[in-house]
Amino acid sequence: MNAHVRPPRLTDGDRLWSNLMTMAEIGALPHGGCCRLALTDEDRQARDLFVRWAREAGCEVSVDPFGNIFATRPGRSRDAAHVLVGSHLDTQPHGGRFDGVLGVLAGLETVRALNELGVETEHAVTVVNWTNEEGVRFSPGLTGSGGFVGAIRSYDTSAISGVGGVPFYPELHRTGYGGSTRLTARIAGYYELHIEQGPVLERAGVSVGVVEGVQGVRWLSVDFTGEDRHAGTTPARDRRDAFMAAARLAVDMRTAALALDDAFRITFGRVSVEPGSINTVPGRVNMTVDLRHSEVSHLDRIDEAIRREVVALHGTEGVEGTVERLMDVAPVRFDPAMQANIETSAAELGIATSRLPSGAMHDASNLATVAPSAMIFVPSRDGISHNENEWTDPIHVADGCEVLARAVLRHAMGDMGPH
Amino acid sequence: MNAHVRPPRLTDGDRLWSNLMTMAEIGALPHGGCCRLALTDEDRQARDLFVRWAREAGCEVSVDPFGNIFATRPGRSRDAAHVLVGSHLDTQPHGGRFDGVLGVLAGLETVRALNELGVETEHAVTVVNWTNEEGVRFSPGLTGSGGFVGAIRSYDTSAISGVGGVPFYPELHRTGYGGSTRLTARIAGYYELHIEQGPVLERAGVSVGVVEGVQGVRWLSVDFTGEDRHAGTTPARDRRDAFMAAARLAVDMRTAALALDDAFRITFGRVSVEPGSINTVPGRVNMTVDLRHSEVSHLDRIDEAIRREVVALHGTEGVEGTVERLMDVAPVRFDPAMQANIETSAAELGIATSRLPSGAMHDASNLATVAPSAMIFVPSRDGISHNENEWTDPIHVADGCEVLARAVLRHAMGDMGPH
């Protein structure tokens, strides 16, 4: 039997945990969660604290027109591309202590580790806080990273709507984070450490997940129109029951999706049945479908199957159906060399990993459109997120951060090889 | 080829039609329907008109403590049992011109026909208007007939609730129909002519339906509790999707019910899915089930199948389910001799009939618990009722009334034989 010699840790898991708990006091909720909606006073306090900590770690701080904060530890050459590390400090209304904030503070911990190591890297390492990832106060979400990659144009006030009626740019300036310094450096790579928000890693007993990409998301709205009829007097053959059509569609399409790939995710989240009377055959149903998969071809196949079945249901149930596509976001694939780099770091530490897709969108989804990108997941207890009960154990936080720091270090030293 | 000689008609279809159209002016709606909710001023006007017409036809009119109006054409002996004929003058909020009122006015036309025939019957013939059949303003519906048969005790104010908050007895007295004369005569039989409110007779091309009974009705409420989860991050095997459980229950139970008997009627009319977000796996569903069949054993079998499947879905979908019974009304069988009497009348006239169950409850459901009872249905165009578009052709109205009158005459003459 070989006893592996573990290398010393570069990062301080306790310090990171302490930072997370300190940050969690801003916008703290009664049951352990946080409410720091983007560009509220709580978000401003969180940003101020991050900026203070970043400056204490020797970083140069700049803010761009979307309020994204860049905290840079310079590299050997001013001209070399930056390695970016980050996530977001804003939360859901009943959010947890980890979603987003972990990636930002682990980036900061990485910078501190590099400082303590006394290393000068080839590439600058820049920690980023992206604005309004959650999309609660302003729509669309992923606003800051979307603006950074050019998906949203700055000062196009029609592009970002205030969900509560409060406009984006005035709130940005009110909180003091309406900047003008764009990060113009090339990006060698973008790393984002995040909680999984699902149960896969916990069930696998693995503390670090290497994210292969982000599933594509397609949203459909299906309307069925039959006829309201008396439940007592209308025989089965004379019914045009919109709910039976909807129920058959749901059952059959879940079977079809999971037969194609048991990793397929299909959800009928909003189902409205009218007129909603116990003794009336329902004449109208609206139902949404959320389809997620890593392959566009798989999304296409189920999308087409739904449309075919809606037509078939006209024949079998006498119900007219229409399908409208509400949203379509292509799958993202993360950089293979960066995924391998993360796995190398974990292997050095003897930390087991597994590869998995991300079911949710992240700022890395945007970054991947302009630069090599990768994500690291750590387990979420019971897969719970967007909830005050969201929790990740300290050991997983520490492992994830250490793997991140080693990957960033190698990348920033230029040891990744050409790609 | 034999040419059948048709006997002359006893009733005047044109006069009945004219009465129906006159009555339809009370509470007339813009698209041809009527709104005469029980014990409103419109209902009072309709009652006043009926009482006037009944007195003009020589009837003795009395009103009982439930506001039921009895218009009696006396028979040979004061002691002989009465033959009752009737239905209700109240309507749904967007009701039609036929539902209920046809049965009352056809009873009146029967009395006129007996007068014109100059016949003295053995039994008295009493035309009845039952109070609040529809149950829109006061609950439960079928109030007057329920009170008459003793299912509701008079002046038990807790037994009848005002749906709009208006109490029953004060409204009864306000409109002048709080009577005190109970009909104490024995009942030889109760006949009710009504529109089908379904599509069976129209599709069969038959103008008169002989109703075998009223289907039993059982209402269930099914609650499923799973877990709200992120639609993107939660794999299929980790979901506890309350809507998928509900959809499977609906599809499987319809299949089971129709396999048992294709006359089974099963409706999932009210389906509420929470939290109702496109990208959240639904954690809670409440769904109602309306089961109707003529055999209690069939209702029992599907009721039990639902409970078994709800348990099974806990295993397959991880969703907890509970089933509550909201209502249970036993099936009613109408009197065989009276059904045969109706068929004899139709045969004399060369009118084709078919037997069918009633899917909806009627005042005859109550009467059948205390006296031999029977119903005659005439076709509803497109099966539509409780709707301003409700329609029955004049020929069907005339045929139904003539069959009724002949059946009542034979019964009132004591020619039915012992039963």
mmCIF file with all atom_site columns, N, CA and C in Angstrom, chain B residues 266-319:
data_model
loop_
_atom_site.group_PDB
_atom_site.id
_atom_site.type_symbol
_atom_site.label_atom_id
_atom_site.label_alt_id
_atom_site.label_comp_id
_atom_site.label_asym_id
_atom_site.label_entity_id
_atom_site.label_seq_id
_atom_site.pdbx_PDB_ins_code
_atom_site.Cartn_x
_atom_site.Cartn_y
_atom_site.Cartn_z
_atom_site.occupancy
_atom_site.B_iso_or_equiv
_atom_site.pdbx_formal_charge
_atom_site.auth_seq_id
_atom_site.auth_comp_id
_atom_site.auth_asym_id
_atom_site.auth_atom_id
_atom_site.pdbx_PDB_model_num
ATOM 1   N N  . ILE B 1 266 ? -65.774 10.406 -15.623 1.00 0.00 ? 266 ILE B N  1
ATOM 2   C CA . ILE B 1 266 ? -64.735 10.773 -14.669 1.00 0.00 ? 266 ILE B CA 1
ATOM 3   C C  . ILE B 1 266 ? -64.134 12.100 -15.108 1.00 0.00 ? 266 ILE B C  1
ATOM 4   N N  . THR B 1 267 ? -64.083 13.044 -14.180 1.00 0.00 ? 267 THR B N  1
ATOM 5   C CA . THR B 1 267 ? -63.671 14.407 -14.511 1.00 0.00 ? 267 THR B CA 1
ATOM 6   C C  . THR B 1 267 ? -62.735 14.945 -13.436 1.00 0.00 ? 267 THR B C  1
ATOM 7   N N  . PHE B 1 268 ? -61.604 15.485 -13.880 1.00 0.00 ? 268 PHE B N  1
ATOM 8   C CA . PHE B 1 268 ? -60.687 16.164 -12.980 1.00 0.00 ? 268 PHE B CA 1
ATOM 9   C C  . PHE B 1 268 ? -60.871 17.659 -13.268 1.00 0.00 ? 268 PHE B C  1
ATOM 10  N N  . GLY B 1 269 ? -61.792 18.284 -12.550 1.00 0.00 ? 269 GLY B N  1
ATOM 11  C CA . GLY B 1 269 ? -62.247 19.612 -12.952 1.00 0.00 ? 269 GLY B CA 1
ATOM 12  C C  . GLY B 1 269 ? -61.442 20.752 -12.371 1.00 0.00 ? 269 GLY B C  1
ATOM 13  N N  . ARG B 1 270 ? -60.929 20.546 -11.130 1.00 0.00 ? 270 ARG B N  1
ATOM 14  C CA . ARG B 1 270 ? -60.212 21.630 -10.468 1.00 0.00 ? 270 ARG B CA 1
ATOM 15  C C  . ARG B 1 270 ? -58.826 21.104 -10.164 1.00 0.00 ? 270 ARG B C  1
ATOM 16  N N  . VAL B 1 271 ? -57.825 21.709 -10.770 1.00 0.00 ? 271 VAL B N  1
ATOM 17  C CA . VAL B 1 271 ? -56.446 21.261 -10.593 1.00 0.00 ? 271 VAL B CA 1
ATOM 18  C C  . VAL B 1 271 ? -55.620 22.484 -10.266 1.00 0.00 ? 271 VAL B C  1
ATOM 19  N N  . SER B 1 272 ? -55.065 22.508 -9.068  1.00 0.00 ? 272 SER B N  1
ATOM 20  C CA . SER B 1 272 ? -54.250 23.655 -8.691  1.00 0.00 ? 272 SER B CA 1
ATOM 21  C C  . SER B 1 272 ? -52.822 23.175 -8.430  1.00 0.00 ? 272 SER B C  1
ATOM 22  N N  . VAL B 1 273 ? -51.861 23.798 -9.132  1.00 0.00 ? 273 VAL B N  1
ATOM 23  C CA . VAL B 1 273 ? -50.470 23.362 -9.126  1.00 0.00 ? 273 VAL B CA 1
ATOM 24  C C  . VAL B 1 273 ? -49.622 24.470 -8.519  1.00 0.00 ? 273 VAL B C  1
ATOM 25  N N  . GLU B 1 274 ? -48.871 24.143 -7.453  1.00 0.00 ? 274 GLU B N  1
ATOM 26  C CA . GLU B 1 274 ? -48.063 25.160 -6.769  1.00 0.00 ? 274 GLU B CA 1
ATOM 27  C C  . GLU B 1 274 ? -46.613 24.730 -6.708  1.00 0.00 ? 274 GLU B C  1
ATOM 28  N N  . PRO B 1 275 ? -45.655 25.670 -6.688  1.00 0.00 ? 275 PRO B N  1
ATOM 29  C CA . PRO B 1 275 ? -45.854 27.115 -6.591  1.00 0.00 ? 275 PRO B CA 1
ATOM 30  C C  . PRO B 1 275 ? -46.201 27.779 -7.911  1.00 0.00 ? 275 PRO B C  1
ATOM 31  N N  . GLY B 1 276 ? -46.243 27.062 -9.027  1.00 0.00 ? 276 GLY B N  1
ATOM 32  C CA . GLY B 1 276 ? -46.657 27.673 -10.281 1.00 0.00 ? 276 GLY B CA 1
ATOM 33  C C  . GLY B 1 276 ? -45.595 28.545 -10.913 1.00 0.00 ? 276 GLY B C  1
ATOM 34  N N  . SER B 1 277 ? -44.356 28.062 -10.888 1.00 0.00 ? 277 SER B N  1
ATOM 35  C CA . SER B 1 277 ? -43.243 28.790 -11.500 1.00 0.00 ? 277 SER B CA 1
ATOM 36  C C  . SER B 1 277 ? -42.677 27.930 -12.622 1.00 0.00 ? 277 SER B C  1
ATOM 37  N N  . ILE B 1 278 ? -42.346 28.555 -13.758 1.00 0.00 ? 278 ILE B N  1
ATOM 38  C CA . ILE B 1 278 ? -41.905 27.792 -14.940 1.00 0.00 ? 278 ILE B CA 1
ATOM 39  C C  . ILE B 1 278 ? -40.744 26.873 -14.596 1.00 0.00 ? 278 ILE B C  1
ATOM 40  N N  . ASN B 1 279 ? -39.777 27.380 -13.796 1.00 0.00 ? 279 ASN B N  1
ATOM 41  C CA . ASN B 1 279 ? -38.545 26.628 -13.574 1.00 0.00 ? 279 ASN B CA 1
ATOM 42  C C  . ASN B 1 279 ? -38.459 26.042 -12.165 1.00 0.00 ? 279 ASN B C  1
ATOM 43  N N  . THR B 1 280 ? -39.620 25.689 -11.621 1.00 0.00 ? 280 THR B N  1
ATOM 44  C CA . THR B 1 280 ? -39.647 25.002 -10.323 1.00 0.00 ? 280 THR B CA 1
ATOM 45  C C  . THR B 1 280 ? -40.480 23.734 -10.453 1.00 0.00 ? 280 THR B C  1
ATOM 46  N N  . VAL B 1 281 ? -39.908 22.611 -10.019 1.00 0.00 ? 281 VAL B N  1
ATOM 47  C CA . VAL B 1 281 ? -40.657 21.361 -9.969  1.00 0.00 ? 281 VAL B CA 1
ATOM 48  C C  . VAL B 1 281 ? -41.792 21.552 -8.965  1.00 0.00 ? 281 VAL B C  1
ATOM 49  N N  . PRO B 1 282 ? -43.064 21.317 -9.373  1.00 0.00 ? 282 PRO B N  1
ATOM 50  C CA . PRO B 1 282 ? -44.189 21.610 -8.480  1.00 0.00 ? 282 PRO B CA 1
ATOM 51  C C  . PRO B 1 282 ? -44.216 20.685 -7.257  1.00 0.00 ? 282 PRO B C  1
ATOM 52  N N  . GLY B 1 283 ? -44.317 21.282 -6.084  1.00 0.00 ? 283 GLY B N  1
ATOM 53  C CA . GLY B 1 283 ? -44.307 20.524 -4.841  1.00 0.00 ? 283 GLY B CA 1
ATOM 54  C C  . GLY B 1 283 ? -45.695 20.182 -4.324  1.00 0.00 ? 283 GLY B C  1
ATOM 55  N N  . ARG B 1 284 ? -46.722 20.861 -4.824  1.00 0.00 ? 284 ARG B N  1
ATOM 56  C CA . ARG B 1 284 ? -48.068 20.612 -4.298  1.00 0.00 ? 284 ARG B CA 1
ATOM 57  C C  . ARG B 1 284 ? -49.110 20.678 -5.413  1.00 0.00 ? 284 ARG B C  1
ATOM 58  N N  . VAL B 1 285 ? -50.040 19.712 -5.367  1.00 0.00 ? 285 VAL B N  1
ATOM 59  C CA . VAL B 1 285 ? -51.179 19.741 -6.285  1.00 0.00 ? 285 VAL B CA 1
ATOM 60  C C  . VAL B 1 285 ? -52.428 19.367 -5.506  1.00 0.00 ? 285 VAL B C  1
ATOM 61  N N  . ASN B 1 286 ? -53.501 20.121 -5.718  1.00 0.00 ? 286 ASN B N  1
ATOM 62  C CA . ASN B 1 286 ? -54.815 19.671 -5.286  1.00 0.00 ? 286 ASN B CA 1
ATOM 63  C C  . ASN B 1 286 ? -55.656 19.439 -6.535  1.00 0.00 ? 286 ASN B C  1
ATOM 64  N N  . MET B 1 287 ? -56.319 18.297 -6.556  1.00 0.00 ? 287 MET B N  1
ATOM 65  C CA . MET B 1 287 ? -57.085 17.914 -7.739  1.00 0.00 ? 287 MET B CA 1
ATOM 66  C C  . MET B 1 287 ? -58.401 17.316 -7.284  1.00 0.00 ? 287 MET B C  1
ATOM 67  N N  . THR B 1 288 ? -59.504 17.718 -7.913  1.00 0.00 ? 288 THR B N  1
ATOM 68  C CA . THR B 1 288 ? -60.794 17.108 -7.586  1.00 0.00 ? 288 THR B CA 1
ATOM 69  C C  . THR B 1 288 ? -61.139 16.037 -8.613  1.00 0.00 ? 288 THR B C  1
ATOM 70  N N  . VAL B 1 289 ? -61.913 15.061 -8.179  1.00 0.00 ? 289 VAL B N  1
ATOM 71  C CA . VAL B 1 289 ? -62.385 14.003 -9.065  1.00 0.00 ? 289 VAL B CA 1
ATOM 72  C C  . VAL B 1 289 ? -63.896 13.913 -8.930  1.00 0.00 ? 289 VAL B C  1
ATOM 73  N N  . ASP B 1 290 ? -64.583 13.961 -10.062 1.00 0.00 ? 290 ASP B N  1
ATOM 74  C CA . ASP B 1 290 ? -66.037 13.801 -10.112 1.00 0.00 ? 290 ASP B CA 1
ATOM 75  C C  . ASP B 1 290 ? -66.291 12.459 -10.795 1.00 0.00 ? 290 ASP B C  1
ATOM 76  N N  . LEU B 1 291 ? -66.837 11.514 -10.031 1.00 0.00 ? 291 LEU B N  1
ATOM 77  C CA . LEU B 1 291 ? -67.118 10.173 -10.558 1.00 0.00 ? 291 LEU B CA 1
ATOM 78  C C  . LEU B 1 291 ? -68.619 9.990  -10.661 1.00 0.00 ? 291 LEU B C  1
ATOM 79  N N  . ARG B 1 292 ? -69.097 9.472  -11.801 1.00 0.00 ? 292 ARG B N  1
ATOM 80  C CA . ARG B 1 292 ? -70.540 9.229  -11.940 1.00 0.00 ? 292 ARG B CA 1
ATOM 81  C C  . ARG B 1 292 ? -70.786 7.887  -12.618 1.00 0.00 ? 292 ARG B C  1
ATOM 82  N N  . HIS B 1 293 ? -71.680 7.134  -12.021 1.00 0.00 ? 293 HIS B N  1
ATOM 83  C CA . HIS B 1 293 ? -72.103 5.877  -12.635 1.00 0.00 ? 293 HIS B CA 1
ATOM 84  C C  . HIS B 1 293 ? -73.417 5.443  -11.982 1.00 0.00 ? 293 HIS B C  1
ATOM 85  N N  . SER B 1 294 ? -74.156 4.581  -12.696 1.00 0.00 ? 294 SER B N  1
ATOM 86  C CA . SER B 1 294 ? -75.451 4.118  -12.184 1.00 0.00 ? 294 SER B CA 1
ATOM 87  C C  . SER B 1 294 ? -75.312 3.027  -11.133 1.00 0.00 ? 294 SER B C  1
ATOM 88  N N  . GLU B 1 295 ? -74.108 2.427  -11.022 1.00 0.00 ? 295 GLU B N  1
ATOM 89  C CA . GLU B 1 295 ? -73.907 1.326  -10.077 1.00 0.00 ? 295 GLU B CA 1
ATOM 90  C C  . GLU B 1 295 ? -72.961 1.762  -8.972  1.00 0.00 ? 295 GLU B C  1
ATOM 91  N N  . VAL B 1 296 ? -73.408 1.621  -7.729  1.00 0.00 ? 296 VAL B N  1
ATOM 92  C CA . VAL B 1 296 ? -72.540 1.958  -6.596  1.00 0.00 ? 296 VAL B CA 1
ATOM 93  C C  . VAL B 1 296 ? -71.258 1.128  -6.637  1.00 0.00 ? 296 VAL B C  1
ATOM 94  N N  . SER B 1 297 ? -71.383 -0.147 -7.035  1.00 0.00 ? 297 SER B N  1
ATOM 95  C CA . SER B 1 297 ? -70.204 -1.025 -7.033  1.00 0.00 ? 297 SER B CA 1
ATOM 96  C C  . SER B 1 297 ? -69.134 -0.499 -7.997  1.00 0.00 ? 297 SER B C  1
ATOM 97  N N  . HIS B 1 298 ? -69.564 0.086  -9.110  1.00 0.00 ? 298 HIS B N  1
ATOM 98  C CA . HIS B 1 298 ? -68.597 0.658  -10.061 1.00 0.00 ? 298 HIS B CA 1
ATOM 99  C C  . HIS B 1 298 ? -67.932 1.901  -9.463  1.00 0.00 ? 298 HIS B C  1
ATOM 100 N N  . LEU B 1 299 ? -68.722 2.740  -8.793  1.00 0.00 ? 299 LEU B N  1
ATOM 101 C CA . LEU B 1 299 ? -68.137 3.917  -8.127  1.00 0.00 ? 299 LEU B CA 1
ATOM 102 C C  . LEU B 1 299 ? -67.125 3.466  -7.081  1.00 0.00 ? 299 LEU B C  1
ATOM 103 N N  . ASP B 1 300 ? -67.499 2.439  -6.317  1.00 0.00 ? 300 ASP B N  1
ATOM 104 C CA . ASP B 1 300 ? -66.599 1.917  -5.289  1.00 0.00 ? 300 ASP B CA 1
ATOM 105 C C  . ASP B 1 300 ? -65.282 1.430  -5.907  1.00 0.00 ? 300 ASP B C  1
ATOM 106 N N  . ARG B 1 301 ? -65.380 0.732  -7.045  1.00 0.00 ? 301 ARG B N  1
ATOM 107 C CA . ARG B 1 301 ? -64.160 0.160  -7.628  1.00 0.00 ? 301 ARG B CA 1
ATOM 108 C C  . ARG B 1 301 ? -63.187 1.237  -8.081  1.00 0.00 ? 301 ARG B C  1
ATOM 109 N N  . ILE B 1 302 ? -63.704 2.317  -8.674  1.00 0.00 ? 302 ILE B N  1
ATOM 110 C CA . ILE B 1 302 ? -62.787 3.368  -9.140  1.00 0.00 ? 302 ILE B CA 1
ATOM 111 C C  . ILE B 1 302 ? -62.304 4.205  -7.951  1.00 0.00 ? 302 ILE B C  1
ATOM 112 N N  . ASP B 1 303 ? -63.170 4.425  -6.986  1.00 0.00 ? 303 ASP B N  1
ATOM 113 C CA . ASP B 1 303 ? -62.753 5.108  -5.754  1.00 0.00 ? 303 ASP B CA 1
ATOM 114 C C  . ASP B 1 303 ? -61.580 4.347  -5.119  1.00 0.00 ? 303 ASP B C  1
ATOM 115 N N  . GLU B 1 304 ? -61.731 3.027  -5.012  1.00 0.00 ? 304 GLU B N  1
ATOM 116 C CA . GLU B 1 304 ? -60.651 2.208  -4.427  1.00 0.00 ? 304 GLU B CA 1
ATOM 117 C C  . GLU B 1 304 ? -59.405 2.224  -5.307  1.00 0.00 ? 304 GLU B C  1
ATOM 118 N N  . ALA B 1 305 ? -59.601 2.177  -6.619  1.00 0.00 ? 305 ALA B N  1
ATOM 119 C CA . ALA B 1 305 ? -58.443 2.197  -7.533  1.00 0.00 ? 305 ALA B CA 1
ATOM 120 C C  . ALA B 1 305 ? -57.663 3.494  -7.375  1.00 0.00 ? 305 ALA B C  1
ATOM 121 N N  . ILE B 1 306 ? -58.378 4.604  -7.166  1.00 0.00 ? 306 ILE B N  1
ATOM 122 C CA . ILE B 1 306 ? -57.709 5.896  -6.969  1.00 0.00 ? 306 ILE B CA 1
ATOM 123 C C  . ILE B 1 306 ? -56.878 5.856  -5.696  1.00 0.00 ? 306 ILE B C  1
ATOM 124 N N  . ARG B 1 307 ? -57.457 5.318  -4.625  1.00 0.00 ? 307 ARG B N  1
ATOM 125 C CA . ARG B 1 307 ? -56.715 5.256  -3.356  1.00 0.00 ? 307 ARG B CA 1
ATOM 126 C C  . ARG B 1 307 ? -55.490 4.350  -3.484  1.00 0.00 ? 307 ARG B C  1
ATOM 127 N N  . ARG B 1 308 ? -55.645 3.231  -4.202  1.00 0.00 ? 308 ARG B N  1
ATOM 128 C CA . ARG B 1 308 ? -54.488 2.340  -4.403  1.00 0.00 ? 308 ARG B CA 1
ATOM 129 C C  . ARG B 1 308 ? -53.398 3.039  -5.210  1.00 0.00 ? 308 ARG B C  1
ATOM 130 N N  . GLU B 1 309 ? -53.814 3.741  -6.267  1.00 0.00 ? 309 GLU B N  1
ATOM 131 C CA . GLU B 1 309 ? -52.802 4.385  -7.118  1.00 0.00 ? 309 GLU B CA 1
ATOM 132 C C  . GLU B 1 309 ? -52.095 5.515  -6.380  1.00 0.00 ? 309 GLU B C  1
ATOM 133 N N  . VAL B 1 310 ? -52.833 6.221  -5.540  1.00 0.00 ? 310 VAL B N  1
ATOM 134 C CA . VAL B 1 310 ? -52.202 7.290  -4.755  1.00 0.00 ? 310 VAL B CA 1
ATOM 135 C C  . VAL B 1 310 ? -51.103 6.703  -3.863  1.00 0.00 ? 310 VAL B C  1
ATOM 136 N N  . VAL B 1 311 ? -51.362 5.543  -3.287  1.00 0.00 ? 311 VAL B N  1
ATOM 137 C CA . VAL B 1 311 ? -50.338 4.866  -2.483  1.00 0.00 ? 311 VAL B CA 1
ATOM 138 C C  . VAL B 1 311 ? -49.173 4.437  -3.382  1.00 0.00 ? 311 VAL B C  1
ATOM 139 N N  . ALA B 1 312 ? -49.504 3.873  -4.538  1.00 0.00 ? 312 ALA B N  1
ATOM 140 C CA . ALA B 1 312 ? -48.454 3.406  -5.453  1.00 0.00 ? 312 ALA B CA 1
ATOM 141 C C  . ALA B 1 312 ? -47.581 4.566  -5.928  1.00 0.00 ? 312 ALA B C  1
ATOM 142 N N  . LEU B 1 313 ? -48.194 5.724  -6.132  1.00 0.00 ? 313 LEU B N  1
ATOM 143 C CA . LEU B 1 313 ? -47.431 6.888  -6.611  1.00 0.00 ? 313 LEU B CA 1
ATOM 144 C C  . LEU B 1 313 ? -46.439 7.376  -5.563  1.00 0.00 ? 313 LEU B C  1
ATOM 145 N N  . HIS B 1 314 ? -46.699 7.058  -4.304  1.00 0.00 ? 314 HIS B N  1
ATOM 146 C CA . HIS B 1 314 ? -45.710 7.392  -3.292  1.00 0.00 ? 314 HIS B CA 1
ATOM 147 C C  . HIS B 1 314 ? -44.427 6.621  -3.570  1.00 0.00 ? 314 HIS B C  1
ATOM 148 N N  . GLY B 1 315 ? -44.587 5.357  -3.977  1.00 0.00 ? 315 GLY B N  1
ATOM 149 C CA . GLY B 1 315 ? -43.413 4.557  -4.304  1.00 0.00 ? 315 GLY B CA 1
ATOM 150 C C  . GLY B 1 315 ? -42.728 5.006  -5.579  1.00 0.00 ? 315 GLY B C  1
ATOM 151 N N  . THR B 1 316 ? -43.513 5.291  -6.619  1.00 0.00 ? 316 THR B N  1
ATOM 152 C CA . THR B 1 316 ? -42.898 5.559  -7.925  1.00 0.00 ? 316 THR B CA 1
ATOM 153 C C  . THR B 1 316 ? -42.514 7.019  -8.114  1.00 0.00 ? 316 THR B C  1
ATOM 154 N N  . GLU B 1 317 ? -43.234 7.945  -7.492  1.00 0.00 ? 317 GLU B N  1
ATOM 155 C CA . GLU B 1 317 ? -42.955 9.368  -7.702  1.00 0.00 ? 317 GLU B CA 1
ATOM 156 C C  . GLU B 1 317 ? -42.435 10.049 -6.436  1.00 0.00 ? 317 GLU B C  1
ATOM 157 N N  . GLY B 1 318 ? -42.429 9.338  -5.325  1.00 0.00 ? 318 GLY B N  1
ATOM 158 C CA . GLY B 1 318 ? -41.954 9.936  -4.073  1.00 0.00 ? 318 GLY B CA 1
ATOM 159 C C  . GLY B 1 318 ? -42.862 11.037 -3.549  1.00 0.00 ? 318 GLY B C  1
ATOM 160 N N  . VAL B 1 319 ? -44.115 10.996 -3.970  1.00 0.00 ? 319 VAL B N  1
ATOM 161 C CA . VAL B 1 319 ? -45.054 12.064 -3.620  1.00 0.00 ? 319 VAL B CA 1
ATOM 162 C C  . VAL B 1 319 ? -46.101 11.505 -2.656  1.00 0.00 ? 319 VAL B C  1
#
